[in-house]
XYZ file of C-alpha atoms in Angstrom:
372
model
C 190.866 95.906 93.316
C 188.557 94.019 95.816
C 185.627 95.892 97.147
C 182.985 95.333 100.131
C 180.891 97.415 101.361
C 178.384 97.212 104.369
C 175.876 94.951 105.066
C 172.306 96.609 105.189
C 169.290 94.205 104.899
C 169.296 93.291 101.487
C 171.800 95.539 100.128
C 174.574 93.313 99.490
C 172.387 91.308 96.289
C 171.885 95.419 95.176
C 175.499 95.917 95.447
C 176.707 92.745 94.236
C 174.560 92.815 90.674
C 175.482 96.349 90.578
C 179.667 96.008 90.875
C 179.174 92.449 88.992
C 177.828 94.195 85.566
C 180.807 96.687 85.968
C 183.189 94.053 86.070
C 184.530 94.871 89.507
C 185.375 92.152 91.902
C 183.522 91.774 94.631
C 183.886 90.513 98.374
C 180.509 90.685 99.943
C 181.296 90.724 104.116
C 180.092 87.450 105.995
C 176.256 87.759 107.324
C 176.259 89.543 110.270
C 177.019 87.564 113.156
C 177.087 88.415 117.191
C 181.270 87.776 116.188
C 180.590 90.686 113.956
C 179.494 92.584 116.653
C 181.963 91.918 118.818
C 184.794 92.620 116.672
C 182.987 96.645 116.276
C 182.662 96.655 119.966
C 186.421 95.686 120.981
C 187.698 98.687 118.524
C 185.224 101.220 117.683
C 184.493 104.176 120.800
C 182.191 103.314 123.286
C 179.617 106.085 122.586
C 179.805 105.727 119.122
C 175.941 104.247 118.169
C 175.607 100.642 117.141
C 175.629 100.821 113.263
C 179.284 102.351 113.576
C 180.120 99.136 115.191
C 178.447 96.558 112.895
C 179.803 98.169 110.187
C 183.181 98.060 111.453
C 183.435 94.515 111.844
C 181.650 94.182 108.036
C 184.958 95.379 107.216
C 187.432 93.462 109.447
C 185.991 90.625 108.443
C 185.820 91.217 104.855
C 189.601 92.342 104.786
C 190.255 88.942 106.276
C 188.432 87.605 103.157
C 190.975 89.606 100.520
C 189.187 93.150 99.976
C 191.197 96.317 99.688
C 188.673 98.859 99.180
C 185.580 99.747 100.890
C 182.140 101.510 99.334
C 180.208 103.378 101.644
C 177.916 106.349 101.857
C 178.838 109.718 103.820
C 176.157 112.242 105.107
C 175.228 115.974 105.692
C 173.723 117.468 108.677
C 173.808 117.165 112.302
C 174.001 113.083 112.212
C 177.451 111.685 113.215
C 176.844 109.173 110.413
C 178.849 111.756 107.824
C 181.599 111.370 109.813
C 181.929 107.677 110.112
C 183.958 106.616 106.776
C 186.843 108.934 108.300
C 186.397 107.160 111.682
C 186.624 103.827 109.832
C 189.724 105.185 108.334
C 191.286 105.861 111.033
C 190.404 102.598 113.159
C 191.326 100.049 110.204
C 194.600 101.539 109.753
C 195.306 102.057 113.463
C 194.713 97.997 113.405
C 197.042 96.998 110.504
C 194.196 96.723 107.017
C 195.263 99.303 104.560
C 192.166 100.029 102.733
C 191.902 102.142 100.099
C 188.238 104.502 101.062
C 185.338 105.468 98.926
C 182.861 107.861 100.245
C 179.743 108.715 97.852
C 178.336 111.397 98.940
C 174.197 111.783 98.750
C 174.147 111.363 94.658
C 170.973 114.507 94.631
C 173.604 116.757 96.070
C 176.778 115.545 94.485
C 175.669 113.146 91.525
C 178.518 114.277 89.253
C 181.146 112.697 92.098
C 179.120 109.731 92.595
C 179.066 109.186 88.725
C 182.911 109.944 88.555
C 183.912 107.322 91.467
C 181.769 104.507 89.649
C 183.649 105.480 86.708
C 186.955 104.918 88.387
C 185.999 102.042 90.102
C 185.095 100.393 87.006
C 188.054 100.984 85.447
C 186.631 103.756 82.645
C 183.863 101.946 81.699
C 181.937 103.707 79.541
C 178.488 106.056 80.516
C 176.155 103.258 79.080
C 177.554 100.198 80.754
C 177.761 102.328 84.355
C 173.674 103.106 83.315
C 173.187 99.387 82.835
C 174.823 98.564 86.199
C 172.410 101.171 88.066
C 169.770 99.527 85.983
C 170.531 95.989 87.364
C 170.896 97.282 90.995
C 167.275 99.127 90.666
C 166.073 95.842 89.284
C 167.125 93.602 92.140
C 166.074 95.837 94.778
C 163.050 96.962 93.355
C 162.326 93.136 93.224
C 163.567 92.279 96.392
C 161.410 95.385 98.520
C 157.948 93.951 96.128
C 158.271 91.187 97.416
C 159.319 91.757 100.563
C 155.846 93.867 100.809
C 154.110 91.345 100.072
C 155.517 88.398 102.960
C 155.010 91.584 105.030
C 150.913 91.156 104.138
C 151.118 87.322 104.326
C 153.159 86.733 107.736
C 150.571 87.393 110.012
C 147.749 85.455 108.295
C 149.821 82.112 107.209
C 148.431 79.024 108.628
C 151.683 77.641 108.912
C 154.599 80.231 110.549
C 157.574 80.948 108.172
C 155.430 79.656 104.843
C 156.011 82.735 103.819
C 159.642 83.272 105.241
C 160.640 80.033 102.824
C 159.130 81.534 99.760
C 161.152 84.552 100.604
C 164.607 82.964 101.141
C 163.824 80.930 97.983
C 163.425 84.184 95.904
C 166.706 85.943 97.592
C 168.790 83.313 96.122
C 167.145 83.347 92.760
C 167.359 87.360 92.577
C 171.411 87.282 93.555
C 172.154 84.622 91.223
C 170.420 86.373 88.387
C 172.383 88.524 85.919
C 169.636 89.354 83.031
C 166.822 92.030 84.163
C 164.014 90.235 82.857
C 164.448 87.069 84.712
C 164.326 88.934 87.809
C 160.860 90.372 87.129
C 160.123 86.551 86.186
C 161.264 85.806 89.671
C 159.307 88.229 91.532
C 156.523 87.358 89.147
C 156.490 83.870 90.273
C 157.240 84.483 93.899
C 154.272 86.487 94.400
C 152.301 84.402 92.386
C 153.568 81.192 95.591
C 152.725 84.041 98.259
C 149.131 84.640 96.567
C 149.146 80.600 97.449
C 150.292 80.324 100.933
C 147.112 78.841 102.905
C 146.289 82.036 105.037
C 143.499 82.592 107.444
C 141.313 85.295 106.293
C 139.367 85.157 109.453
C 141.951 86.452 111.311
C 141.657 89.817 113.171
C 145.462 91.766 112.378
C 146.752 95.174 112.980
C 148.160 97.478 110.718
C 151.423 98.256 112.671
C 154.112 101.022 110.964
C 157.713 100.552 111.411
C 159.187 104.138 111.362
C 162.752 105.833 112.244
C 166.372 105.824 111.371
C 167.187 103.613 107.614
C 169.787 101.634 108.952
C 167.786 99.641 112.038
C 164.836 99.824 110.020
C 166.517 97.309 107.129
C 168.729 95.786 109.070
C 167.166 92.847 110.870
C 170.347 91.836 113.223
C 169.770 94.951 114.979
C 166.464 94.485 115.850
C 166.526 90.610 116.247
C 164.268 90.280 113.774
C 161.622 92.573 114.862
C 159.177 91.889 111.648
C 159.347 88.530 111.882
C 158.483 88.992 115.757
C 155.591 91.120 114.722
C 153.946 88.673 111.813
C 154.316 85.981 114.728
C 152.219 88.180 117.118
C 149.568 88.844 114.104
C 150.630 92.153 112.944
C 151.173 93.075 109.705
C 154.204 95.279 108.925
C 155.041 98.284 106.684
C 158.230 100.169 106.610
C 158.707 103.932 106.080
C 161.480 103.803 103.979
C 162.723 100.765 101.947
C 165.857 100.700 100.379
C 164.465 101.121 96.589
C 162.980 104.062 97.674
C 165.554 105.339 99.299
C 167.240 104.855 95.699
C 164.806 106.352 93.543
C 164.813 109.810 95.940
C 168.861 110.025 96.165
C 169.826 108.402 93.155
C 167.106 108.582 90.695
C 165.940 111.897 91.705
C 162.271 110.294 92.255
C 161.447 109.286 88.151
C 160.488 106.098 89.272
C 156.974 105.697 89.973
C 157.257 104.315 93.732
C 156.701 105.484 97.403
C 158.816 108.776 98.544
C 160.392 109.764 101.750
C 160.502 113.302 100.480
C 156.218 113.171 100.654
C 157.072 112.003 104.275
C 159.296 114.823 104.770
C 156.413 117.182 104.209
C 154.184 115.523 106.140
C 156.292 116.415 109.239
C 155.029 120.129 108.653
C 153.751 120.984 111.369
C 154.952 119.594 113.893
C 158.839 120.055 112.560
C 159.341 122.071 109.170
C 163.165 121.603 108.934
C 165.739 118.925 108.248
C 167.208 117.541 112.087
C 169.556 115.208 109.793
C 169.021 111.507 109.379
C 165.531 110.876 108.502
C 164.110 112.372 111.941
C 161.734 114.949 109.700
C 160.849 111.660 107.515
C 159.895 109.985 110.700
C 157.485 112.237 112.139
C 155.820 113.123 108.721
C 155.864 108.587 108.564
C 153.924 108.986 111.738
C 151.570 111.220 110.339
C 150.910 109.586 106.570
C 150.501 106.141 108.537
C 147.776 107.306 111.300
C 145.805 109.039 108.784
C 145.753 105.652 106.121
C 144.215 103.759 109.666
C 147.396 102.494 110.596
C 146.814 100.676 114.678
C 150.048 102.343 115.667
C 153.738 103.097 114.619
C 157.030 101.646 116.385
C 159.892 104.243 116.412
C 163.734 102.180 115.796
C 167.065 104.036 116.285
C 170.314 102.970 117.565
C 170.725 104.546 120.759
C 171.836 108.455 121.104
C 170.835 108.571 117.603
C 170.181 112.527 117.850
C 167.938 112.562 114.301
C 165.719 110.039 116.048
C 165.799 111.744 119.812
C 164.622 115.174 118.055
C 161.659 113.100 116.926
C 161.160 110.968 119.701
C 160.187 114.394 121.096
C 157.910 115.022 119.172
C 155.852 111.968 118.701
C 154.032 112.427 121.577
C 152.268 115.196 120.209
C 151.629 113.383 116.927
C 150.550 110.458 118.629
C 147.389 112.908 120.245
C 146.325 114.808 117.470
C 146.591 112.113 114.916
C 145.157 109.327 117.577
C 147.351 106.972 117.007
C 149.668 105.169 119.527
C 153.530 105.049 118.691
C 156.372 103.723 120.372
C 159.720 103.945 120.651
C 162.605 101.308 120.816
C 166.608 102.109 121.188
C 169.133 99.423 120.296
C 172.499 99.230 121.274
C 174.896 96.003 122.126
C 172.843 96.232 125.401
C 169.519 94.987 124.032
C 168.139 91.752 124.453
C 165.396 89.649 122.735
C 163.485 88.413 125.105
C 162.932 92.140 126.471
C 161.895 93.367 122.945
C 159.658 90.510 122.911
C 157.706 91.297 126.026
C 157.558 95.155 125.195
C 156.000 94.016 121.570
C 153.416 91.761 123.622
C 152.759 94.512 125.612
C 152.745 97.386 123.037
C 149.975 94.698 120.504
C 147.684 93.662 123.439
C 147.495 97.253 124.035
C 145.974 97.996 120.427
C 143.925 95.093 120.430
C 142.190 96.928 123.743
C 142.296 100.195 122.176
C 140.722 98.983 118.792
C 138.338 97.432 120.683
C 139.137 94.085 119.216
C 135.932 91.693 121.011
C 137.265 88.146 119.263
C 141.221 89.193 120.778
C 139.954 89.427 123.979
C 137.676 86.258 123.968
C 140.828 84.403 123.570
C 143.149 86.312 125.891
C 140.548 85.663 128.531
C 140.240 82.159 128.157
C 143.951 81.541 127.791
C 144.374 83.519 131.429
C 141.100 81.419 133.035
C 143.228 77.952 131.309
C-alpha cells in the first residue's frame, strides 16, 4: 500500500509524520504546480469549484509517482465538498488509475470510523502506536501554524522582504525531517527565537488585516497566489480564521487542546446567522465579528468561486461590516484569476484603510510619491 493524499498548505509534513510513525508508505503529491492545475481542469466538470480540480491533479500526479490509495476527508451539509471523494472515484477510474479510496468522515461525528480506517491502514497497529502517530501529526502542525503566526507578525515590519520567509522555509524542512516530538518544539523554539531577531522597523505604521472564509483557499497559498505574502509586502499584518491545528483540535481532538476555536467563531455568527450553511460560512461571519471587535482594520473574505457556504455569507457581511464598523472584502478564485488583478484590488482595498484609519504618516508618503 502507497498512500497520498491532498496537498493543503502545510498538510503534507502533518500527514507525512503522521503515516511515517504508523509505518505506512507514503507518496506525498508534487507541489502544486499551474501543470497541476491543468491536469484538474482537462478532466474534472467545468462548474465544479477550483479545489475539486487541484485536488484532482494531486492525485494524477501522485499515481504517476506509484500510489494506490488516496486519504481524504468527506463532508456533511449543503457543501458539494462531501461529495467530491466519489467524484474523484469516478474520474480516476474513468481515466485508467485504480485507486483504492479512503474517506474519513468529520472524526467529532464519526471518530470510531476514523479510528478504525487508521487501524486498517496501518496494518493493526495497536491503539497506542495509532495515539503516538496523532501525537506526532499535532506536534508538527501545531509547530508549523506557531510559527507561521509569528512570520505573519514579522512580514510587514522586516527591513529586508522575505527575512522572514527564509527563516520560515528553513524551519519547514527541519519540522518534516524530524521524527522525535521534542526536537520539533526545539525547532520552533529556535525559529522563533531567529524571527524575534529579524531587523524590523518598529516605526512602521501596519494594519491589522483578517483573512476569513472557506479552509481550503485560506491554507492553500497556490490558490490565492500567495495572498499573505502579497499582504506583508503591502505592510499588513495577517491573521487567519482557521489554521489547520485548529481545525484539528475541534474535529479531531474534540477541543482539549488549549488553542484558538472555530466553534467560538461559530457562535459569534449569532446574530446575524444562528445555523450551520455548511463549510465554514457560519465560522466566517462569526470570524468577521471576533476580528472587528479585537480592532482588526478590516477582513478579506476567500472562497473558490460558487462556493455556496461562502455566497450565504458573502450576504451577509455587508451587514456585519456596518454594525461592527469594520470594512471586509470579498475575493473569488477560480482558474480565471490572475495576479496582477488581485494585486491591484489589495492596493486598492489597503490604501482604502489607511484613509479610513486616518493614517497622517501613509498619506505623507502617498502624496509625495504621486507629486514625484
Amino acid at each position: 500500500m502507497k498512500v497520498t493524499f491532498p496537498h493543503m498548505g502545510h498538510l503534507s509534513i502533518v500527514g507525512k509524520g503522521l503515516f511515517d510513525q504508523l509505518g505506512v508508505e507514503v507518496v506525498v503529491p508534487p507541489p502544486i504546480t499551474k501543470k497541476t492545475l491543468k491536469l484538474g481542469i482537462e478532466h474534472a466538470q467545468e462548474f465544479s469549484c477550483l479545489p475539486l480540480k487541484i485536488i484532482l491533479g494531486n492525485f494524477i500526479e501522485a499515481a504517476e509517482l506509484g500510489a494506490d490509495t488516496i486519504v481524504t476527508s468527506g463532508g456533511v451539509g449543503p457543501c458539494r465538498f462531501g461529495y467530491y471523494a466519489q467524484v474523484h472515484r469516478e474520474i480516476l477510474q474513468d481515466l485508467g488509475y485504480h485507486y483504492e479510496i479512503i474517506v474519513v468522515e468529520p472524526p467529532d461525528t464519526h471518530f470510531s470510523e476514523l479510528i478504525q480506517k487508521i487501524s486498517y491502514l496501518s496494518n493493526g497497529k495497536s491503539l497506542f502506536q495509532v495515539a503516538r502517530a496523532l501525537r506526532m501529526g499535532w506536534a508538527k502542525a501545531r509547530a508549523i501554524d506557531v510559527i507561521e503566526q509569528k512570520v505573519q507578525q514579522v512580514r510587514p515590519r522586516e527591513v529586508r522582504t522575505g527575512t522572514a520567509d527564509d527563516v520560515f522555509q528553513w524551519s519547514l524542512k527541519k519540522i518534516d525531517a524530524e521524527n522525535e516530538i521534542k526536537k520539533i518544539w526545539e525547532i520552533q523554539r529556535k525559529t522563533l527565537h531567529e524571527l524575534d531577531g529579524v531587523p524590523k522597523d518598529m516605526e512602521k505604521t501596519v494594519l491589522k488585516i483578517a483573512v476569513i472564509g472557506e479552509i481550503y483557499t485560506i491554507l492553500e497559498p497556490f490558490v490565492t497566489f500567495d495572498i499573505e505574502k502579497h499582504l506583508g509586502r503591502l505592510g499588513v499584518e495577517v491573521s487567519r480564521s482557521i489554521y489547520l491545528s485548529e481545525w484539528i483540535n475541534d474535529h479531531l481532538f474534540m477541543g482539549l487542546m488549549r488553542v484558538r476555536s472555530t466553534k467560538e467563531a461559530a457562535q459569534m455568527a449569532s446574530p446575524y446567522l444562528r445555523h450551520f450553511v455548511g463549510g465554514h460560512g457560519r465560522e466566517t461571519v462569526g470570524s468577521a465579528v471576533r476580528y472587528a471587535r479585537e480592532g482588526y482594520h478590516g477582513a478579506i473574505q476567500l472562497a473558490p468561486l460558487t462556493c455556496m457556504p461562502e455566497i450565504v455569507a458573502q450576504t451577509i457581511l455587508p451587514v456585519v461590516s456596518a454594525e461592527e464598523e469594520m470594512p471586509v472584502m470579498t475575493i473569488y478564485f477560480d482558474e480565471q484569476s490572475g495576479e496582477a488583478g488581485l494585486v491591484t484590488r489589495l492596493e486598492a482595498f489597503i490604501e482604502m484603510l489607511y484613509r479610513k484609519n486616518d493614517f497622517g504618516k501613509r498619506r505623507v508618503q502617498s502624496e509625495r510619491l504621486f507629486r514625484n
